[in-house]
Coordinates of C-alpha atoms and ligand atoms in Angstrom, one line a residue:
M212 CA 220.4 51.3 342.2
Y213 CA 222.5 48.2 341.5
A214 CA 223.5 49.6 338.1
A215 CA 224.5 53.0 339.7
I216 CA 226.6 51.2 342.3
E217 CA 228.3 49.0 339.8
A218 CA 229.0 52.0 337.4
A219 CA 230.7 53.9 340.2
R220 CA 232.7 50.8 341.2
H221 CA 234.0 50.6 337.6
G222 CA 235.3 54.2 337.6
A223 CA 232.3 56.3 336.6
G224 CA 232.8 59.4 338.6
R225 CA 229.5 61.2 337.8
V226 CA 226.6 58.8 338.0
L227 CA 223.1 60.3 338.1
L228 CA 220.4 58.1 339.6
L229 CA 217.0 59.5 339.0
D230 CA 213.4 58.5 339.6
R231 CA 210.0 59.9 338.9
S232 CA 209.2 59.1 342.5
L233 CA 211.4 58.9 345.5
I234 CA 214.6 56.9 344.9
G235 CA 214.1 53.3 345.7
R236 CA 210.5 53.8 346.8
G237 CA 208.5 54.2 343.6
G238 CA 208.6 50.9 341.8
A239 CA 208.0 47.2 342.2
T240 CA 211.2 46.3 344.2
V241 CA 210.1 47.9 347.4
M242 CA 206.7 46.2 347.1
A243 CA 208.0 42.7 346.7
Q244 CA 206.8 40.7 349.6
M245 CA 208.1 37.3 349.1
T246 CA 211.1 35.5 347.8
V247 CA 214.2 35.8 345.5
A248 CA 215.4 32.8 343.5
A249 CA 219.1 31.8 343.5
S250 CA 221.1 28.6 343.5
V251 CA 222.7 29.2 346.9
G252 CA 221.5 26.0 348.6
P253 CA 223.6 22.8 349.1
G254 CA 223.8 20.8 345.8
D255 CA 222.1 23.5 343.8
T256 CA 223.8 25.0 340.7
P257 CA 223.0 27.9 338.3
G258 CA 222.5 25.1 335.7
F259 CA 219.6 23.5 337.7
H260 CA 218.1 27.0 338.1
L261 CA 218.4 27.6 334.4
A262 CA 216.7 24.3 333.5
D263 CA 213.7 25.3 335.6
T264 CA 213.7 28.9 334.2
L265 CA 213.7 27.6 330.6
A266 CA 210.9 25.0 331.3
A267 CA 208.7 27.7 333.0
G268 CA 209.4 30.0 330.0
R269 CA 207.7 27.4 327.7
G270 CA 210.6 27.3 325.3
L271 CA 210.5 31.0 324.6
C272 CA 213.4 32.3 326.7
D273 CA 216.4 34.1 325.3
E274 CA 218.6 31.4 326.8
A275 CA 221.8 33.6 327.0
L276 CA 219.9 36.1 329.1
S277 CA 218.3 33.4 331.3
A278 CA 221.8 31.9 331.9
L279 CA 223.1 35.3 332.9
L280 CA 220.1 35.8 335.3
C281 CA 220.9 32.5 337.0
E282 CA 224.7 32.9 337.1
E283 CA 225.2 36.6 337.8
G284 CA 222.1 36.6 340.0
R285 CA 223.6 34.1 342.3
D286 CA 226.6 36.3 342.9
C287 CA 224.4 39.3 343.5
I288 CA 222.4 37.4 346.2
L289 CA 225.7 36.6 348.0
E290 CA 226.8 40.2 347.5
M291 CA 223.5 41.5 349.0
D292 CA 224.1 39.2 351.9
A293 CA 227.5 40.8 352.4
W294 CA 225.8 44.1 352.3
K295 CA 223.6 42.9 355.2
V296 CA 220.2 42.6 353.5
G297 CA 219.4 39.9 356.2
W298 CA 218.4 36.8 354.2
A299 CA 216.7 34.5 356.7
R300 CA 219.0 31.6 357.9
A301 CA 218.4 27.9 358.6
G302 CA 221.3 26.1 360.3
N303 CA 224.6 27.1 358.6
G304 CA 223.0 28.3 355.4
F305 CA 220.2 30.3 354.0
A306 CA 216.6 29.4 354.7
Q307 CA 215.0 28.7 351.3
V308 CA 211.4 27.8 350.2
Q309 CA 210.3 25.9 347.2
A310 CA 208.1 27.9 344.9
P311 CA 206.0 26.4 342.1
G312 CA 208.1 25.5 339.1
H313 CA 211.4 25.2 341.0
D314 CA 212.8 21.6 341.4
R315 CA 213.9 22.3 345.0
P316 CA 213.8 24.9 347.7
R317 CA 215.6 27.8 346.0
C318 CA 214.0 31.0 347.1
V319 CA 215.6 33.2 349.8
Y320 CA 213.6 35.8 351.7
V321 CA 213.8 38.4 354.4
D322 CA 211.5 37.8 357.3
F323 CA 208.8 36.5 354.9
L324 CA 206.9 39.6 354.3
N325 CA 209.8 42.0 354.3
T326 CA 211.9 41.0 351.3
G327 CA 211.2 44.0 349.0
P328 CA 211.6 46.7 351.7
A329 CA 214.9 45.1 352.9
V330 CA 216.3 44.8 349.4
S331 CA 215.5 48.4 348.6
R332 CA 216.8 49.7 352.0
T333 CA 220.1 47.8 351.5
L334 CA 220.6 49.1 348.0
R335 CA 219.8 52.7 349.1
A336 CA 222.3 52.4 351.9
Q337 CA 224.9 51.0 349.5
V338 CA 224.3 53.9 347.1
Q339 CA 224.9 56.3 350.0
R340 CA 228.1 54.5 350.9
V341 CA 229.5 55.0 347.4
G342 CA 229.4 58.7 348.2
D343 CA 229.8 61.6 345.8
A344 CA 230.1 59.5 342.6
I345 CA 226.4 58.9 342.6
R346 CA 224.1 61.9 342.7
R347 CA 220.4 61.0 343.5
V348 CA 217.5 63.1 342.2
G349 CA 213.9 62.1 342.9
E350 CA 210.7 63.4 341.3
L351 CA 212.1 63.7 337.8
A352 CA 210.0 61.9 335.2
V353 CA 212.0 61.2 332.1
T354 CA 209.8 61.9 329.1
D355 CA 212.2 61.5 326.1
L356 CA 215.7 60.4 325.4
V357 CA 217.9 62.8 323.3
V358 CA 219.1 61.1 320.2
Q359 CA 221.8 62.7 318.2
G360 CA 223.7 61.3 315.2
G361 CA 222.0 57.9 316.0
E362 CA 223.3 57.7 319.5
V363 CA 221.5 58.4 322.8
T364 CA 223.3 61.4 324.4
G365 CA 221.0 62.0 327.4
A366 CA 217.4 62.6 328.5
V367 CA 214.8 65.2 329.1
A368 CA 212.6 65.1 332.2
L369 CA 209.7 66.8 333.8
D370 CA 210.5 68.1 337.3
V371 CA 207.3 66.8 339.0
A372 CA 207.8 68.7 342.2
R373 CA 208.6 72.0 340.7
G374 CA 207.1 71.8 337.2
G375 CA 210.3 72.8 335.3
V376 CA 212.0 71.0 332.4
V377 CA 215.4 69.4 333.1
T378 CA 217.9 68.3 330.5
I379 CA 220.6 65.7 331.2
A380 CA 223.6 65.0 329.0
A381 CA 225.1 61.6 329.5
G382 CA 227.9 59.4 328.1
A383 CA 225.7 56.3 328.7
T384 CA 222.0 55.9 329.6
I385 CA 220.4 52.9 331.3
I386 CA 216.6 52.4 331.2
A387 CA 215.6 50.7 334.5
T388 CA 212.0 51.8 334.7
G389 CA 210.4 48.5 335.5
G390 CA 207.2 47.1 334.0
L391 CA 203.8 48.1 332.6
T392 CA 201.1 46.5 334.7
R393 CA 199.4 49.8 335.5
L394 CA 197.9 49.5 332.0
Y395 CA 195.4 47.0 333.4
A396 CA 192.4 47.7 335.6
R397 CA 193.3 44.9 338.0
N398 CA 197.0 45.1 338.8
S399 CA 199.6 44.8 341.6
A400 CA 201.4 47.9 340.3
S401 CA 202.3 51.3 341.7
A402 CA 201.4 54.5 339.8
N403 CA 204.9 54.5 338.3
M404 CA 204.6 51.2 336.4
S405 CA 203.2 52.5 333.2
G406 CA 205.8 51.1 330.8
D407 CA 207.6 54.4 330.3
G408 CA 210.9 52.7 329.5
Y409 CA 209.4 50.8 326.6
A410 CA 208.1 54.0 325.1
L411 CA 211.4 55.8 325.7
A412 CA 213.4 53.0 324.1
L413 CA 211.1 52.6 321.1
R414 CA 211.1 56.3 320.3
A415 CA 214.9 56.3 320.5
G416 CA 215.1 53.5 317.9
A417 CA 215.6 50.4 320.1
R418 CA 213.7 47.2 319.6
L419 CA 211.1 45.7 321.9
M420 CA 210.3 42.0 322.1
D421 CA 207.5 39.7 323.4
M422 CA 205.3 42.7 324.4
E423 CA 202.3 40.3 324.6
F424 CA 203.8 38.3 327.4
V425 CA 202.2 39.9 330.5
Q426 CA 202.2 37.7 333.6
F427 CA 198.9 37.5 335.5
F428 CA 199.3 36.5 339.1
P429 CA 196.6 33.9 339.4
I430 CA 195.4 34.5 343.0
G431 CA 195.0 38.3 343.2
H432 CA 192.4 39.1 345.9
L433 CA 189.0 39.7 344.4
A434 CA 186.3 39.6 347.2
P435 CA 185.2 40.5 349.8
R436 CA 186.6 44.0 349.8
L437 CA 189.7 44.3 352.0
V438 CA 190.9 47.6 353.4
G439 CA 194.7 48.3 353.8
M440 CA 195.8 44.9 352.4
D441 CA 197.9 44.0 349.4
P442 CA 196.0 42.2 346.5
I443 CA 198.8 39.6 346.2
M444 CA 198.8 38.9 350.0
W445 CA 197.6 35.3 349.4
D446 CA 200.9 34.2 348.0
P447 CA 202.7 34.0 351.4
F448 CA 199.7 32.1 352.7
R449 CA 200.0 29.6 349.9
Y450 CA 203.8 29.2 350.6
K451 CA 203.3 28.5 354.2
L452 CA 200.0 26.8 354.4
G453 CA 199.2 25.4 351.0
G454 CA 195.5 26.1 350.9
R455 CA 192.9 24.8 348.4
L456 CA 191.8 26.5 345.2
L457 CA 188.2 25.6 344.6
N458 CA 185.4 26.2 342.0
A459 CA 181.8 27.1 342.7
A460 CA 181.0 23.4 343.4
G461 CA 183.8 23.2 346.0
E462 CA 186.0 21.0 343.8
E463 CA 189.7 21.4 343.2
F464 CA 190.1 21.9 339.5
T465 CA 193.7 22.7 338.4
E466 CA 194.3 19.1 337.3
R467 CA 191.4 19.4 334.8
W468 CA 193.3 22.1 332.9
G469 CA 196.8 20.6 332.9
G470 CA 198.0 22.1 336.1
G471 CA 198.4 18.8 338.0
V472 CA 197.1 17.9 341.5
E473 CA 197.9 20.3 344.3
A474 CA 196.4 18.3 347.1
G475 CA 196.6 21.2 349.6
G476 CA 200.2 22.0 348.4
Y477 CA 201.4 25.0 346.3
T478 CA 202.8 23.6 343.0
V479 CA 201.0 25.0 340.0
T480 CA 202.9 27.6 338.0
R481 CA 201.4 31.0 337.5
D482 CA 200.5 30.6 333.8
L483 CA 198.7 27.3 334.4
A484 CA 196.8 28.5 337.5
T485 CA 195.7 31.6 335.6
Y486 CA 194.6 29.4 332.7
A487 CA 192.7 27.0 335.0
I488 CA 190.9 29.7 336.9
T489 CA 189.9 31.6 333.7
K490 CA 188.6 28.4 332.0
E491 CA 186.7 27.4 335.1
V492 CA 184.9 30.8 335.1
E493 CA 184.3 30.5 331.4
A494 CA 182.6 27.1 332.0
G495 CA 180.2 28.7 334.5
R496 CA 181.9 27.3 337.6
G497 CA 183.5 30.5 338.9
S498 CA 182.9 32.1 342.3
P499 CA 180.2 34.8 342.6
H500 CA 182.5 37.7 341.5
G501 CA 184.1 35.8 338.6
G502 CA 187.1 34.0 340.1
A503 CA 187.9 31.0 342.3
W504 CA 187.6 30.3 346.0
L505 CA 190.8 30.1 348.1
S506 CA 190.1 28.1 351.3
F507 CA 192.2 27.5 354.4
S508 CA 189.2 26.2 356.4
H509 CA 190.6 22.7 356.7
L510 CA 193.4 24.2 358.9
P511 CA 193.1 24.7 362.7
A512 CA 192.9 28.2 364.0
A513 CA 196.2 27.7 365.9
T514 CA 198.1 26.8 362.7
L515 CA 196.8 29.9 361.0
R516 CA 197.7 32.1 363.9
A517 CA 201.1 30.6 364.3
A518 CA 201.9 31.4 360.7
F519 CA 200.3 34.8 360.3
G520 CA 199.1 36.1 363.7
P521 CA 199.1 39.9 362.9
V522 CA 197.6 39.3 359.5
I523 CA 194.8 37.1 361.0
D524 CA 193.9 40.1 363.2
K525 CA 193.8 42.4 360.2
L526 CA 191.5 40.0 358.4
A527 CA 189.3 39.7 361.4
A528 CA 189.0 43.5 361.4
N529 CA 187.8 43.1 357.8
G530 CA 185.2 40.5 358.9
I531 CA 187.1 37.5 357.6
D532 CA 187.6 34.3 359.7
L533 CA 189.7 31.9 357.6
T534 CA 188.7 28.9 359.6
R535 CA 185.2 29.5 358.3
D536 CA 185.3 31.8 355.3
A537 CA 187.0 31.2 351.9
V538 CA 188.0 34.3 349.9
E539 CA 187.6 34.9 346.2
V540 CA 190.7 35.3 344.0
S541 CA 191.3 35.9 340.3
P542 CA 194.2 36.7 338.0
I543 CA 195.7 40.2 338.3
A544 CA 198.3 41.9 336.0
H545 CA 201.6 41.5 337.9
Y546 CA 204.8 41.4 335.8
H547 CA 206.0 41.8 332.2
M548 CA 208.2 39.2 330.6
G549 CA 208.6 41.2 327.4
G550 CA 210.5 44.4 327.0
V551 CA 213.5 46.1 325.5
R552 CA 215.7 43.7 323.5
V553 CA 219.2 43.6 324.7
D554 CA 222.4 41.5 324.4
T555 CA 224.2 39.9 327.4
R556 CA 225.9 43.2 328.1
M557 CA 222.5 44.9 328.3
R558 CA 223.2 46.9 325.1
T559 CA 220.0 47.8 323.1
G560 CA 221.7 48.2 319.7
V561 CA 221.3 52.0 319.9
P562 CA 224.7 53.3 320.8
R563 CA 225.1 54.5 324.4
L564 CA 221.6 53.1 325.4
L565 CA 221.3 50.2 327.8
A566 CA 218.4 48.6 329.7
A567 CA 218.1 46.6 332.9
G568 CA 215.6 44.9 335.2
E569 CA 212.0 44.2 334.4
A570 CA 212.3 46.7 331.5
V571 CA 214.3 44.0 329.6
G572 CA 212.6 41.3 327.7
G573 CA 213.5 37.7 327.1
A574 CA 215.1 36.2 330.2
N575 CA 211.8 34.6 331.4
G576 CA 210.3 33.6 328.1
A577 CA 206.5 33.4 328.2
N578 CA 206.2 32.8 332.0
R579 CA 208.4 33.9 334.9
L580 CA 209.2 31.6 337.8
S581 CA 208.5 33.0 341.3
G582 CA 211.5 34.8 342.6
N583 CA 213.3 35.4 339.3
A584 CA 212.3 39.0 339.0
I585 CA 214.3 40.5 341.8
T586 CA 217.3 38.3 340.8
E587 CA 216.9 39.6 337.2
A588 CA 216.8 43.2 338.5
F589 CA 220.1 42.7 340.5
A590 CA 221.9 40.8 337.8
F591 CA 221.0 42.9 334.8
G592 CA 221.5 46.1 336.8
R593 CA 225.0 45.0 337.7
V594 CA 225.9 44.1 334.2
A595 CA 224.4 47.3 332.8
G596 CA 226.3 49.5 335.3
R597 CA 229.6 47.9 334.4
E598 CA 229.0 48.3 330.6
A599 CA 227.8 51.9 331.0
A600 CA 231.0 52.8 332.9
R601 CA 233.0 51.3 330.1
I602 CA 231.1 53.1 327.3
A603 CA 231.3 56.5 329.1
A604 CA 235.0 56.1 329.7
A605 CA 235.6 55.2 326.0
G606 CA 234.7 58.7 324.9
A607 CA 232.2 61.5 325.1
P608 CA 229.2 61.8 322.7
R609 CA 229.6 64.1 319.8
G610 CA 227.0 66.6 321.1
F611 CA 223.9 67.3 323.1
D612 CA 221.0 69.2 321.7
A613 CA 217.8 68.6 323.7
G614 CA 215.8 71.3 321.7
S615 CA 213.2 69.1 320.0
A616 CA 212.8 66.8 323.0
T617 CA 212.0 69.7 325.3
A618 CA 209.4 71.3 322.9
L619 CA 206.6 69.0 324.1
L620 CA 207.2 69.9 327.8
S621 CA 207.1 73.6 327.0
S622 CA 203.7 73.3 325.2
S623 CA 200.2 73.6 326.5
G624 CA 197.0 72.1 325.2
P625 CA 193.4 72.2 326.3
A626 CA 192.2 70.8 329.6
R627 CA 191.3 67.1 329.6
N628 CA 190.0 64.6 332.1
T629 CA 193.1 62.4 331.9
A630 CA 192.1 60.3 334.9
A631 CA 189.0 59.2 333.0
L632 CA 191.2 58.4 329.9
V633 CA 193.5 56.3 332.1
A634 CA 190.5 54.4 333.5
R635 CA 189.2 53.7 330.0
L636 CA 192.6 52.4 328.9
Q637 CA 192.8 50.1 331.9
A638 CA 189.3 48.8 331.3
V639 CA 189.9 48.0 327.6
M640 CA 193.2 46.3 328.4
A641 CA 191.5 44.2 331.1
R642 CA 188.6 43.2 328.9
D643 CA 190.3 42.6 325.6
V644 CA 194.1 42.2 326.2
G645 CA 193.9 39.9 329.3
P646 CA 195.1 36.3 329.7
F647 CA 192.9 35.2 326.8
R648 CA 192.9 37.2 323.6
T649 CA 190.9 36.8 320.4
A650 CA 191.3 38.6 317.0
S651 CA 188.0 40.3 317.5
G652 CA 188.9 41.4 321.1
L653 CA 192.2 42.8 320.0
A654 CA 190.6 44.6 317.0
R655 CA 188.2 46.2 319.5
A656 CA 191.1 47.2 321.8
A657 CA 193.0 48.7 318.8
S658 CA 190.0 50.8 317.9
V659 CA 189.5 52.1 321.5
L660 CA 193.2 52.9 321.6
A661 CA 192.9 54.9 318.4
E662 CA 190.0 56.8 319.8
L663 CA 192.0 57.6 323.0
R664 CA 194.9 58.7 320.9
A665 CA 192.7 61.1 319.0
E666 CA 191.2 62.5 322.2
L667 CA 194.6 63.0 323.8
G668 CA 195.6 65.6 321.2
E669 CA 199.1 66.9 320.5
A670 CA 200.0 68.8 323.7
P671 CA 199.7 68.2 327.4
P672 CA 197.0 70.1 329.4
G673 CA 198.0 72.7 332.0
A674 CA 200.7 75.3 331.9
P675 CA 204.4 74.5 331.7
G676 CA 206.0 75.1 335.0
A677 CA 203.1 74.2 337.3
A678 CA 204.2 72.0 340.3
H679 CA 202.6 68.6 340.9
D680 CA 200.4 68.8 337.9
L681 CA 199.1 65.2 337.8
A682 CA 196.8 65.7 334.8
R683 CA 199.9 66.8 332.8
L684 CA 201.8 63.8 334.1
D685 CA 198.9 61.4 333.2
W686 CA 198.8 62.9 329.7
L687 CA 202.6 62.2 329.2
D688 CA 202.0 58.6 330.5
L689 CA 199.1 58.1 328.2
R690 CA 201.2 59.3 325.2
Ligands
LIG801 C1 203.4 43.7 344.6 C2 204.6 43.0 343.9 C3 205.3 42.0 344.5 C4 206.3 41.3 344.0 N1 207.0 40.3 344.6 C5 208.1 39.7 344.1 C6 208.8 38.7 344.8 O1 208.5 38.4 345.9 N2 209.9 38.2 344.2 C7 210.4 38.6 343.0 O2 211.4 38.1 342.4 N3 209.7 39.6 342.3 C8 208.6 40.1 342.8 N4 207.9 41.1 342.1 C9 208.4 41.6 340.8 C10 209.7 42.4 341.1 O3 209.5 43.2 342.3 C11 210.0 43.4 339.9 O4 210.0 42.7 338.7 C12 211.4 44.1 340.2 O5 211.5 44.6 341.4 C13 211.6 45.1 339.1 O6 212.8 45.9 339.5 P1 213.2 47.1 338.5 O7 214.4 47.7 339.2 O8 213.4 46.6 337.2 O9 212.0 48.1 338.5 P2 211.2 48.8 339.7 O10 211.6 48.3 341.1 O11 209.8 48.8 339.4 O12 211.8 50.3 339.6 C14 211.6 51.1 338.5 C15 211.7 52.5 338.9 O13 211.7 53.3 337.7 C16 211.0 54.5 338.0 N5 210.5 55.1 336.8 C17 209.6 54.6 335.9 N6 209.4 55.4 334.9 C18 210.2 56.4 335.1 C19 210.4 57.6 334.3 N7 209.8 57.9 333.2 N8 211.3 58.5 334.8 C20 212.0 58.3 335.9 N9 211.8 57.2 336.7 C21 210.9 56.3 336.2 C22 209.9 54.1 339.0 O14 209.4 55.2 339.8 C23 210.6 53.0 339.8 O15 211.2 53.5 341.0 C24 206.8 41.7 342.7 C25 206.1 42.8 342.0 C26 205.1 43.4 342.6 C27 204.4 44.6 341.9

């Protein structure tokens, strides 16, 4: 959405903003609950933010992209403020919390649990304000880019709602399809986060980087079963109340694995907390379902209620009393640091093809700081939109022939239980391509993937033209 707005602001008169779901409602942005990092506090600078980003990335960041995230991202946070996103205030400035890995309070938020919906709503409103220059079309799943004479000249999509095939000619194309965590059995993803953009980019000749850098959110809810609650809901609790991460013996353990002492605070970065929990489980000191205990029982009921009243009621409806009961948590696939390799103008190296947001690799190295992802989506979207407008204005592509790209969507193969294939993929990814990987585990995963590939066959099940054919859509995702 930021890319579309910026492209229109830079003179692109015919921007098409499309999504396989509803615009602004299908990806991670609308799901974000928490905070957005930017150096907008007194005394803070993009340079300080950059130093923390590079340290958290464990020396593996593309530093030019990290710097762009911190600098351009700061401007975007201020622009979003002008667009009335409603960042919470404290005194004369923004209210900011300190997330693990940041050297100071640097994360803005909207009403604590409302950041993602507010961000998405603000951008949707801004897109609307731009007017006719941006055309929005939902429920179009892009399945291939059209490559002609070495340049990307548009895309081919499945019209999910009506079943038809849609071809789109474009002077410039931006991949902003988010991440890939739906590939894992335990994830915080929506159904649209299957890594489509990486596959589109790769098939069009672009390069991917750091694809092994999946971020596991360490304290995803594990047990007891909760109905109607988000698996990453314990993060806000940790920000506000600290809480204690404990092993089966009731001991705090992050220090043992290099994470430092938390002492009831919230300081350990995601990679180290994931490492510590996984190692503790491996050593036989995990919680009953294979994770760690998260306890707030040292806090008085009044403190819990003052911080999270309505959530405390929801927990009570699920049979949990936090003054008495600890919950079990364990790492859950959450974000992808790797992705499409781009330069600082979001160009992929394939003419007329750009990428933005979580789909891009490199800015966060091997581990992302809390709050950097929304900032990255804003900043890289804005840069990509500007560049796309420039490319489109510089001249039209030589041609547009979507013939071969549409062939697959017009074909029909035998019926298949694609939901079962998705479940098998997610299980093998969780077992063998999780936070810890070994040569034998990866070899086993590779052989399961080869089996799945063979079972998939060469054509999607179902008839071309059928509306809402989810088995067909699953097949295209699995491809
Ligand atoms: C539960 C959750 C909570 C989070 N909380 C925070 C937080 O507090 N702070 C923070 O900084 N980050 C947070 N993150 C990460 C952050 O939200 C994402 O990294 C960021 O929003 C990604 O933005 P994006 O625009 O790149 O992608 P998305 O917002 O995921 O949007 C991608 C869009 O592309 C569409 N799409 C995908 N494939 C196709 C296709 N083939 N054809 C057409 N459309 C397609 C999807 O439907 C989707 O709408 C959170 C993530 C999750 C999952």
